[in-house]
Tab-separated table of C-alpha atoms and ligand atoms in Angstrom:
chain	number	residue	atom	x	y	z
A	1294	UNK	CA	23.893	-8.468	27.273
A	1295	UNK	CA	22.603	-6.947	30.813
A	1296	UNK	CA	21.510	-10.278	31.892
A	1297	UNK	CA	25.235	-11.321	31.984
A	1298	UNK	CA	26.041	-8.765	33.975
A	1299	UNK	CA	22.590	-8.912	36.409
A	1300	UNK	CA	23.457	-12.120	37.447
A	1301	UNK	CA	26.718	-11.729	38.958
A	1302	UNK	CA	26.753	-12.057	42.180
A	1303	UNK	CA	30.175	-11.044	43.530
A	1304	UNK	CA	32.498	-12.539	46.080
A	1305	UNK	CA	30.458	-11.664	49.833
A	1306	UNK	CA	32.477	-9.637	52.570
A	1307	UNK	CA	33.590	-11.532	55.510
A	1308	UNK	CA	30.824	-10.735	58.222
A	1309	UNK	CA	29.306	-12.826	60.950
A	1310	UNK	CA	27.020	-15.972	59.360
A	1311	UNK	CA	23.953	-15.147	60.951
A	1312	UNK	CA	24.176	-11.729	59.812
A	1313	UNK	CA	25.036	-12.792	56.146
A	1314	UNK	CA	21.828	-15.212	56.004
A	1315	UNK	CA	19.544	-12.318	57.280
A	1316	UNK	CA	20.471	-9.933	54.810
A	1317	UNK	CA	20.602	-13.013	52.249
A	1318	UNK	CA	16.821	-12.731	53.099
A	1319	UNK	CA	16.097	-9.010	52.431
A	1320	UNK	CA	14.661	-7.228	49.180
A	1321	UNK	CA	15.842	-4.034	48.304
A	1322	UNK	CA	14.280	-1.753	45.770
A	1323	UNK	CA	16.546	0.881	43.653
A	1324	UNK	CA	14.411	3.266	41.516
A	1325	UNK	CA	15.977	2.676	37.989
A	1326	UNK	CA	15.943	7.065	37.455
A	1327	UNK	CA	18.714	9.848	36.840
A	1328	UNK	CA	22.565	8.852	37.678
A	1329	UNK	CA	21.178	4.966	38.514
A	1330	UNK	CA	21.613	4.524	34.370
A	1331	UNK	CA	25.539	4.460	34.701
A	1332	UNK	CA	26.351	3.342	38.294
A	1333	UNK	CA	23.709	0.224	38.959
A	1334	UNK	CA	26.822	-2.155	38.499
A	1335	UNK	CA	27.748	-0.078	41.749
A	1336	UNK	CA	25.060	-1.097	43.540
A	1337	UNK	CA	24.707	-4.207	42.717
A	1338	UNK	CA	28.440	-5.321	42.906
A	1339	UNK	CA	28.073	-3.393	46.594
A	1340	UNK	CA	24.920	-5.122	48.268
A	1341	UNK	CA	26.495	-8.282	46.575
A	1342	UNK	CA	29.259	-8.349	47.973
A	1343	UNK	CA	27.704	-7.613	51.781
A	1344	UNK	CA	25.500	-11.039	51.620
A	1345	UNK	CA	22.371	-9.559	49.200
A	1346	UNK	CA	22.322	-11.651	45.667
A	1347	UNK	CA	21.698	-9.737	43.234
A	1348	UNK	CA	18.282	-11.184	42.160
A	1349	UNK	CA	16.945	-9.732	45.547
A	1350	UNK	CA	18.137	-6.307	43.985
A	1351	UNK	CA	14.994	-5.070	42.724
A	1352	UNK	CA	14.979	-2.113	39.824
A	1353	UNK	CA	11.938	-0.191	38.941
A	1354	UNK	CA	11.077	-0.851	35.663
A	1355	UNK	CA	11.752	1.571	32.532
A	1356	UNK	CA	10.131	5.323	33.118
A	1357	UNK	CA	6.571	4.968	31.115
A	1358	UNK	CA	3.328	7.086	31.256
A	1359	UNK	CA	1.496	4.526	32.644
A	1360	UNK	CA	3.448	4.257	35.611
A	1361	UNK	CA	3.467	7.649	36.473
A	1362	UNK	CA	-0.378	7.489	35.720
A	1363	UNK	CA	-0.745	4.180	38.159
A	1364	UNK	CA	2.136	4.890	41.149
A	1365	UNK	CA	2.950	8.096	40.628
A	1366	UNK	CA	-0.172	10.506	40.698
A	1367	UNK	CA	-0.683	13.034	43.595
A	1368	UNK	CA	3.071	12.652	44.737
A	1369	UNK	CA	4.806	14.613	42.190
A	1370	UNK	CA	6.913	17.331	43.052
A	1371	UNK	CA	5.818	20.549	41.159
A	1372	UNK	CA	8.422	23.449	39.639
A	1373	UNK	CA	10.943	20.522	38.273
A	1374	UNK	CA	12.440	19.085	35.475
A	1375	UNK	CA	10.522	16.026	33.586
A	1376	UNK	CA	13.078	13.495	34.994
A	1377	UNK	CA	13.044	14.166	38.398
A	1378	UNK	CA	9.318	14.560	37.923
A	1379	UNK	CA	9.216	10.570	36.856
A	1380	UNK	CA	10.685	9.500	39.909
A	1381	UNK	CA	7.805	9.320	42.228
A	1382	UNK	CA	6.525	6.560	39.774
A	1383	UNK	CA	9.723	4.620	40.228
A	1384	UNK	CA	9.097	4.981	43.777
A	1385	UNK	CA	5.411	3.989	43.574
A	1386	UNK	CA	6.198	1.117	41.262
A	1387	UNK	CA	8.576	-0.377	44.124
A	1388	UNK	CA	6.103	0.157	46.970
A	1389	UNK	CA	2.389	-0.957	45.164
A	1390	UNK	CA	3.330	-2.960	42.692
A	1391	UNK	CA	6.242	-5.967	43.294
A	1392	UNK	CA	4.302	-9.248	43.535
A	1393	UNK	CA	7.117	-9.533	46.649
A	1394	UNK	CA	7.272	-6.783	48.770
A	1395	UNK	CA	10.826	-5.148	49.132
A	1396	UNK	CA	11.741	-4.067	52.663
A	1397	UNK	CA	14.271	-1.423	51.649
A	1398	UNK	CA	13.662	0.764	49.506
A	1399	UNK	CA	17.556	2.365	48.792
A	1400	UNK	CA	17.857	5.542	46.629
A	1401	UNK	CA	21.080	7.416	47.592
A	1402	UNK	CA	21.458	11.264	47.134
A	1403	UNK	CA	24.478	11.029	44.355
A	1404	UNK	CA	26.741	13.751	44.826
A	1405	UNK	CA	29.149	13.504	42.567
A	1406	UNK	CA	30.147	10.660	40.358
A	1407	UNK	CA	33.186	8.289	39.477
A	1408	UNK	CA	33.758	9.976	35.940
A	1409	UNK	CA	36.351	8.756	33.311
A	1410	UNK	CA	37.131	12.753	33.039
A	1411	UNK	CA	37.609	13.199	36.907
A	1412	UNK	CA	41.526	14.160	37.456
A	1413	UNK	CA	41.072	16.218	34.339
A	1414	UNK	CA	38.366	18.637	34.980
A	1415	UNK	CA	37.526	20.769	38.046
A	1416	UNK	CA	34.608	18.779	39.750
A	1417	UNK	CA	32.814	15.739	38.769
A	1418	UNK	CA	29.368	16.564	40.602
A	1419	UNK	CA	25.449	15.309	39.416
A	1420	UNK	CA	23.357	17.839	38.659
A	1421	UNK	CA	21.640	19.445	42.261
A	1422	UNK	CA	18.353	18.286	40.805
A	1423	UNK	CA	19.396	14.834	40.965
A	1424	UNK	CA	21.032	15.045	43.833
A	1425	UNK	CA	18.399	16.197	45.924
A	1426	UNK	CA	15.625	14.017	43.997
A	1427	UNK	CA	15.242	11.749	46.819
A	1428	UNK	CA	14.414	14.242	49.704
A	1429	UNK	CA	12.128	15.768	47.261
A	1430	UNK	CA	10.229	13.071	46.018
A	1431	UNK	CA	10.067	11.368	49.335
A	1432	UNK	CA	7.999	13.966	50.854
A	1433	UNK	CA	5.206	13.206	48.289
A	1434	UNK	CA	4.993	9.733	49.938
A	1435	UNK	CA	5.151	11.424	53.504
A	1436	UNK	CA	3.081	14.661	53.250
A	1437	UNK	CA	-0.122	13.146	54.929
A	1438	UNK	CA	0.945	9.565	55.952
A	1439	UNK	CA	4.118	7.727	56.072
A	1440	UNK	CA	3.509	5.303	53.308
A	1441	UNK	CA	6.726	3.704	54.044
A	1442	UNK	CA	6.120	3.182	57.414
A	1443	UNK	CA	2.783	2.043	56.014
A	1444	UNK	CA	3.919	-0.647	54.080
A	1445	UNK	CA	6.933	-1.933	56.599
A	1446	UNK	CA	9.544	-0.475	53.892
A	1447	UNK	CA	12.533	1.414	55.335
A	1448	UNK	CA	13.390	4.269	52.882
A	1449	UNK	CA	17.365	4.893	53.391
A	1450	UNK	CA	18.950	7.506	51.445
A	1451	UNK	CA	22.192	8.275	52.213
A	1452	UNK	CA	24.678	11.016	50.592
A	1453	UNK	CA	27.394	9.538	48.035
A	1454	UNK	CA	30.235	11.041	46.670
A	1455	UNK	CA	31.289	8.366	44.438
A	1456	UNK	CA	33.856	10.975	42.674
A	1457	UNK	CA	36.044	10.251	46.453
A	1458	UNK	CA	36.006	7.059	46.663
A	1459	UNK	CA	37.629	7.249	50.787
A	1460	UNK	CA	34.633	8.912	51.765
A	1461	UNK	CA	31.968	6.368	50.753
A	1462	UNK	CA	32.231	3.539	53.029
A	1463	UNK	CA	31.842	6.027	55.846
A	1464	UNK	CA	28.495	7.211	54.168
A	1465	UNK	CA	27.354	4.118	53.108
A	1466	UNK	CA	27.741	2.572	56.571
A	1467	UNK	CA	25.682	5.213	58.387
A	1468	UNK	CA	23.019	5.149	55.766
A	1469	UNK	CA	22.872	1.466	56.046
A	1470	UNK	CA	23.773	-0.018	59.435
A	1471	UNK	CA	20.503	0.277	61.280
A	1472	UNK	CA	18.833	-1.937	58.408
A	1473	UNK	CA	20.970	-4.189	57.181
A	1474	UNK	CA	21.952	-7.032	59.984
A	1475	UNK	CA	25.417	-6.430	61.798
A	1476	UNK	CA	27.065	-4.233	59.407
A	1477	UNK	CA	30.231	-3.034	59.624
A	1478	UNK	CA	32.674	-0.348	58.649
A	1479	UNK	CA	35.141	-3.057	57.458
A	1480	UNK	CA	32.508	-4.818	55.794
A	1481	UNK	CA	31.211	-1.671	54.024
A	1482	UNK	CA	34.714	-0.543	53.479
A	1483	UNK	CA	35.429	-3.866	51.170
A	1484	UNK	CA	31.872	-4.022	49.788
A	1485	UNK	CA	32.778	-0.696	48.291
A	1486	UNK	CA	35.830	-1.959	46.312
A	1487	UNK	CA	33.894	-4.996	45.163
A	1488	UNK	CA	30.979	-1.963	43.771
A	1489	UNK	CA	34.141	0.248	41.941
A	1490	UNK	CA	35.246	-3.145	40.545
A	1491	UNK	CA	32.029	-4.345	38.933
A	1492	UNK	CA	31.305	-1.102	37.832
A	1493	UNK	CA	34.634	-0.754	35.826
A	1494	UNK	CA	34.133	-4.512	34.538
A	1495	UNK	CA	31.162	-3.390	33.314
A	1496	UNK	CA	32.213	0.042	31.870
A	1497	UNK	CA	35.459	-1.732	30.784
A	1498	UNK	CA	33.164	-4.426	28.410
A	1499	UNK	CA	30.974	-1.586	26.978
A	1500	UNK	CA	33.867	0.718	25.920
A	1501	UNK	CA	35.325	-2.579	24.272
A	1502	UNK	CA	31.903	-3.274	22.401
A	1503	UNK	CA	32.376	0.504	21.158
A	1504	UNK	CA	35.642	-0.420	19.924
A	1505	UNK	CA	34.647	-3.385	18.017
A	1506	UNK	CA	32.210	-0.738	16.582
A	1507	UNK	CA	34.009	1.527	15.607
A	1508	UNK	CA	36.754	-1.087	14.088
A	1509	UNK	CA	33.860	-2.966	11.800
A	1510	UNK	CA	33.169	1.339	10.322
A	1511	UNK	CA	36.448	1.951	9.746
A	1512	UNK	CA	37.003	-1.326	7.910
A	1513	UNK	CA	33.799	-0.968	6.485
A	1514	UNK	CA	33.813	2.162	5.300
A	1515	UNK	CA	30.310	2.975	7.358
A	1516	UNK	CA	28.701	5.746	8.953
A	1517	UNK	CA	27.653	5.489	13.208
A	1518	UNK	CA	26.163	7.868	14.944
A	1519	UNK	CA	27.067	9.445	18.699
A	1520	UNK	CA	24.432	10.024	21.518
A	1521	UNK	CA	25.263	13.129	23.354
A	1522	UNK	CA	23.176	13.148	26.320
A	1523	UNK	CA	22.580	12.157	29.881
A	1524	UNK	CA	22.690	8.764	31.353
A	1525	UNK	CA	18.503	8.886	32.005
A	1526	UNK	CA	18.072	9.405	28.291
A	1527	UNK	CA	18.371	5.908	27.881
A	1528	UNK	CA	15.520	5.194	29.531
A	1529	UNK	CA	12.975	4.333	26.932
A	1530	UNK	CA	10.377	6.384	28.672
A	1531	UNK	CA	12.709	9.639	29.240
A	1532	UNK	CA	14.815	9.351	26.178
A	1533	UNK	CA	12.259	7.796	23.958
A	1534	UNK	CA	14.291	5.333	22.113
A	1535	UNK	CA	15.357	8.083	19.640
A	1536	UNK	CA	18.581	6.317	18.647
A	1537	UNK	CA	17.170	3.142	18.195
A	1538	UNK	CA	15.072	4.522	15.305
A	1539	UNK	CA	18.055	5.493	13.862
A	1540	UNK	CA	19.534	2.079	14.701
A	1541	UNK	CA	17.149	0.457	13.052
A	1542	UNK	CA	18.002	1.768	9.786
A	1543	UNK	CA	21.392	0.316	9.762
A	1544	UNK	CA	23.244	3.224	11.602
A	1545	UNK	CA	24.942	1.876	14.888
A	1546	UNK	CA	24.897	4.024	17.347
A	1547	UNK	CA	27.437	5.088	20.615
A	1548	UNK	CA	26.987	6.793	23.776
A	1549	UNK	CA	29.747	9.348	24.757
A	1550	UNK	CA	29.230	7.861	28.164
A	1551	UNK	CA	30.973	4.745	26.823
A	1552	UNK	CA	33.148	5.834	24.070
A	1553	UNK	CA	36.764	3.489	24.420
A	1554	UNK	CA	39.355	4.969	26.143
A	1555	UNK	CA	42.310	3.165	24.228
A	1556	UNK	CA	45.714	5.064	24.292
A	1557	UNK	CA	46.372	4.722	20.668
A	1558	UNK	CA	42.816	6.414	19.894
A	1559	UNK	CA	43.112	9.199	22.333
A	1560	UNK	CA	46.664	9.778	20.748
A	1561	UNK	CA	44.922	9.789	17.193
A	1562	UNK	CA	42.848	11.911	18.016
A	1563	UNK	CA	43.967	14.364	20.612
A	1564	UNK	CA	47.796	13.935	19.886
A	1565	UNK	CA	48.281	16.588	17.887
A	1566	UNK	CA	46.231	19.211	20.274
A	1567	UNK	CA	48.379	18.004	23.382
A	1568	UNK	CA	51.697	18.278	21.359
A	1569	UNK	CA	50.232	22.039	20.627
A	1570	UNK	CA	49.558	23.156	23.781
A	1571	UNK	CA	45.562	23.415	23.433
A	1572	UNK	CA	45.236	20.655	26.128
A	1573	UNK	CA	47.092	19.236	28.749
A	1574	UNK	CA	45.568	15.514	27.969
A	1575	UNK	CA	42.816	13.885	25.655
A	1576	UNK	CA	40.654	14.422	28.612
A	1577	UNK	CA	41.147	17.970	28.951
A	1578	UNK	CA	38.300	20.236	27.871
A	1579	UNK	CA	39.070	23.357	29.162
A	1580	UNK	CA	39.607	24.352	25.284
A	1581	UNK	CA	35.539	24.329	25.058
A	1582	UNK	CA	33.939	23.983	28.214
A	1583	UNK	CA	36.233	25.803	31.275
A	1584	UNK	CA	33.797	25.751	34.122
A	1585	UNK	CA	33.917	21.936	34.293
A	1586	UNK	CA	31.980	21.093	37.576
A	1587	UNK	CA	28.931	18.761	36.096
A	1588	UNK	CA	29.995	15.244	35.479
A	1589	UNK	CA	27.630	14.550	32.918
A	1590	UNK	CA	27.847	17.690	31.254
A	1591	UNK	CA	31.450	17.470	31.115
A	1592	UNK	CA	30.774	13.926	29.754
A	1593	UNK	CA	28.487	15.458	26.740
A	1594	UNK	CA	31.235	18.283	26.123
A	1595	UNK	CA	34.129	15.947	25.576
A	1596	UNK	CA	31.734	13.691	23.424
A	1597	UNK	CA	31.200	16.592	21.239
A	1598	UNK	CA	34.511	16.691	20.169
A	1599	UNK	CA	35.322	13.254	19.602
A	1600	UNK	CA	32.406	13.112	17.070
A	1601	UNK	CA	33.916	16.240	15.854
A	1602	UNK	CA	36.971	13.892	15.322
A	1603	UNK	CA	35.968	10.494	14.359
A	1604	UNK	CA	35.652	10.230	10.648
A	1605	UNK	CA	33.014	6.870	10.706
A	1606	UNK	CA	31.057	9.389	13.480
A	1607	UNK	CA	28.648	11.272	10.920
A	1608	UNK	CA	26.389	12.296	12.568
A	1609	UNK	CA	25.494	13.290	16.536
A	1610	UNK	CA	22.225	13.325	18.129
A	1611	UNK	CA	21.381	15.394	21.106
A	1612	UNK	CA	18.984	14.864	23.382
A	1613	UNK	CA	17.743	16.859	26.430
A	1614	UNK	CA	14.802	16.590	28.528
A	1615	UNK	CA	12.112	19.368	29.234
A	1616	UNK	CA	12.713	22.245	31.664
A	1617	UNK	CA	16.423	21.058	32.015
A	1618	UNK	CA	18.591	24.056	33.551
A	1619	UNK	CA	21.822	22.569	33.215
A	1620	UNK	CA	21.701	21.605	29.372
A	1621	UNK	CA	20.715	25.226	28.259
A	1622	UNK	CA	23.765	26.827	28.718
A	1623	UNK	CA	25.743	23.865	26.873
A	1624	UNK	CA	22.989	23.904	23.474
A	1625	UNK	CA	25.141	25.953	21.741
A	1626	UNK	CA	29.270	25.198	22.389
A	1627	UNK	CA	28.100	21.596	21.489
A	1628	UNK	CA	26.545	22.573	18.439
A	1629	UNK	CA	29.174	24.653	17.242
A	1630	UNK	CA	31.710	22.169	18.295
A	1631	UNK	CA	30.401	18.862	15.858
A	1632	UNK	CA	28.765	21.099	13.123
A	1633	UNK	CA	32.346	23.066	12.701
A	1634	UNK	CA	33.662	19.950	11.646
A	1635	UNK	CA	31.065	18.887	9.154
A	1636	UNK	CA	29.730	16.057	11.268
A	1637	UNK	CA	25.637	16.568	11.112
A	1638	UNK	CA	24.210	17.352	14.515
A	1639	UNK	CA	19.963	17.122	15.487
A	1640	UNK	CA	18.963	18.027	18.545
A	1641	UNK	CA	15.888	16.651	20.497
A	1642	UNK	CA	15.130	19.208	22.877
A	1643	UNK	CA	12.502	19.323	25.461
A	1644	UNK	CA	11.589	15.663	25.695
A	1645	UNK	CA	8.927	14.790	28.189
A	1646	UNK	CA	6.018	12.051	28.126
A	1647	UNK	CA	5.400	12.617	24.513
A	1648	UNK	CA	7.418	10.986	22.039
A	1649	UNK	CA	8.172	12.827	19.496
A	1650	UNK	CA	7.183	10.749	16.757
A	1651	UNK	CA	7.081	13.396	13.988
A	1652	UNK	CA	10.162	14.764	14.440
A	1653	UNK	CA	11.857	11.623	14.523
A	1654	UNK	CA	10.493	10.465	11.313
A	1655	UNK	CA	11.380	13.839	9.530
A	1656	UNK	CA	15.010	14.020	10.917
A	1657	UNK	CA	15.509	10.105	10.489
A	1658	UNK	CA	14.920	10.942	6.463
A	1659	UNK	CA	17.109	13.198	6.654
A	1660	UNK	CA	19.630	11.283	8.082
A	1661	UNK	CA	19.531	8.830	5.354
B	346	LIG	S1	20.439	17.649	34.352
B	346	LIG	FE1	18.611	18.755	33.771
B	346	LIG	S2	17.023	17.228	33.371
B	346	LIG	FE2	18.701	16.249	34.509
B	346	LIG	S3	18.064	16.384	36.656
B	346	LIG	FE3	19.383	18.155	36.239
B	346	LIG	S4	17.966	19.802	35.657
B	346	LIG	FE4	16.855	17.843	35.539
């Protein structure tokens, strides 16, 4: 279903021809790592639209042991959490190993992201970790030698806050202009709305596959399960396809991060609350979680109670990755939150390079 969406090139913002066949030209690398899981219809929607088709778009592959092993080794950044730890194979991967070389390689410091919750909780900000990822891990390709330099890649990592949308041609342009061929603010300015659009499509399609989802268990009379966890965790080699063992025993399976948005199922299940008082809106989760700043934790919070909620949802999974900060003070609210309504909850804490094989197995059994 990706491919579909891969190979959209969008509508290109008016610039000057030679400019447009130039950048037509270029190769950009994006490290597929941390918020890059629920915004690459962003970035591809963006350079799209400013004269870059989207096959010259290149994404690291999924996170895997091997390419830490390979690209990775001796850059690492020590003291850090296993995702950010994975990144410096991502960047490794885009500078060693494309059969093409790229000549940018683009991994923007996300500050704060375009949640469906934003308007309804205090901040929608990434986690500092991921947000500084980039200045960290670059270093390790720095320290002794500029190995982008080296290689004739230009790193460019610019600041986004893609939670204000006015401020992000601005940062975008100055990130960008002195490597991609006559760009403009204008440009920039409409290449942004094209990345927002795409991005929605894209979000817009998921949440409607949900739906269907969730329709054929109601009508059905079967059991799903939700995935409460961060957008990396579905990164078979951070996440370790946890789910999909579940999946694959006839349970299908939802991510919070794309649970519909319908009015007539936030009214079903949130009506009653608003009516009450507990919440101002169905997007409200100042009942459980009042220090809302995180966009992804906020994310995982308000997934917690819809499972709590949904009837068809029986069961939540959890999963969080090793030496995580932000998830520790959120293990228990969660828990308490599904469990209290009878839903089952497992947790998968501490993932890292090892997949936890056992575990799975054991907790899959009892599942079924
Ligand atoms: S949310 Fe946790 S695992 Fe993710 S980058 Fe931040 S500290 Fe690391």
């Amino acid at each position: 279903m990706l491919a579909k969406w891969f190979e959209r090139t969008p509508s290109v913002a008016p610039g000057r021809d030679a400019d447009i066949e130039a950048r037509a030209k270029l190769r950009i690398g994006l490290p597929k790592v941390l918020n890059i899981w629920t915004t690459h219809q962003f970035w591809l929607g963006f350079f799209g639209a400013l004269g870059v088709p989207n096959e010259r778009v290149v994404f690291s592959s999924d996170t895997s042991e091997e390419q830490g092993r390979e690209y990775g080794r001796g850059r690492g950044t020590v003291d850090c959490c296993y995702p950010v730890k994975c990144v410096s194979g991502h960047y490794g991967e885009l500078i060693f190993g494309q059969k093409r070389k790229i000549d940018i390689l683009f991994s923007p410091m996300i500050y704060s992201l375009d949640s469906f919750l934003g308007g309804h909780v205090m901040e929608s900000l990434a986690c500092p970790r991921v947000m500084a990822a980039p200045e960290n891990i670059r270093a390790g390709f720095v320290k002794e030698r500029d190995v982008f330099a080296e290689n004739g890649i230009a790193y460019v990592a610019p600041l986004v806050s893609l939670a204000e949308p006015r401020l992000v041609p601005r940062q975008l342009h100055d990130g960008l202009k002195h490597v991609l061929p006559g760009l403009s603010l204008s440009e920039t300015e409409h290449a942004v709305e094209a990345g927002y659009r795409a991005l929605a499509d894209f979000n817009a399609e998921l949440r409607s596959r949900s739906r269907a989802i969730l329709e054929l268990c109601a009508s059905e009379g079967r059991a799903c399960i939700m995935v409460l966890a961060r957008p990396y965790h579905m990164d078979a080699g951070i996440g370790h396809e946890v789910e999909a063992d579940l999946q694959a025993h006839g349970y299908p399976i939802l991510w919070a991060q794309y649970f519909p948005l319908d009015a007539d199922l936030m009214q079903w299940m949130f009506g009653a609350d608003v009516a009450a008082g507990h919440i101002k809106s169905p997007f409200d989760i100042a009942d459980v979680w009042p220090s809302s700043y995180s966009a992804n934790t906020n994310e995982i919070l308000w997934g917690a109670k819809v499972a709590a909620r949904i009837p068809w949802i029986t069961c939540a999974i959890r999963l969080t990755s090793y030496e995580c900060g932000m998830d520790q003070p959120t293990f228990t609210p969660v828990q308490q939150i599904v469990e209290r309504s009878g839903t089952l909850f497992f947790s998968f804490q501490e993932l890292d390079s090892t997949k936890p094989a056992g575990s799975v197995k054991i907790r899959v059994e009892t599942v079924l």
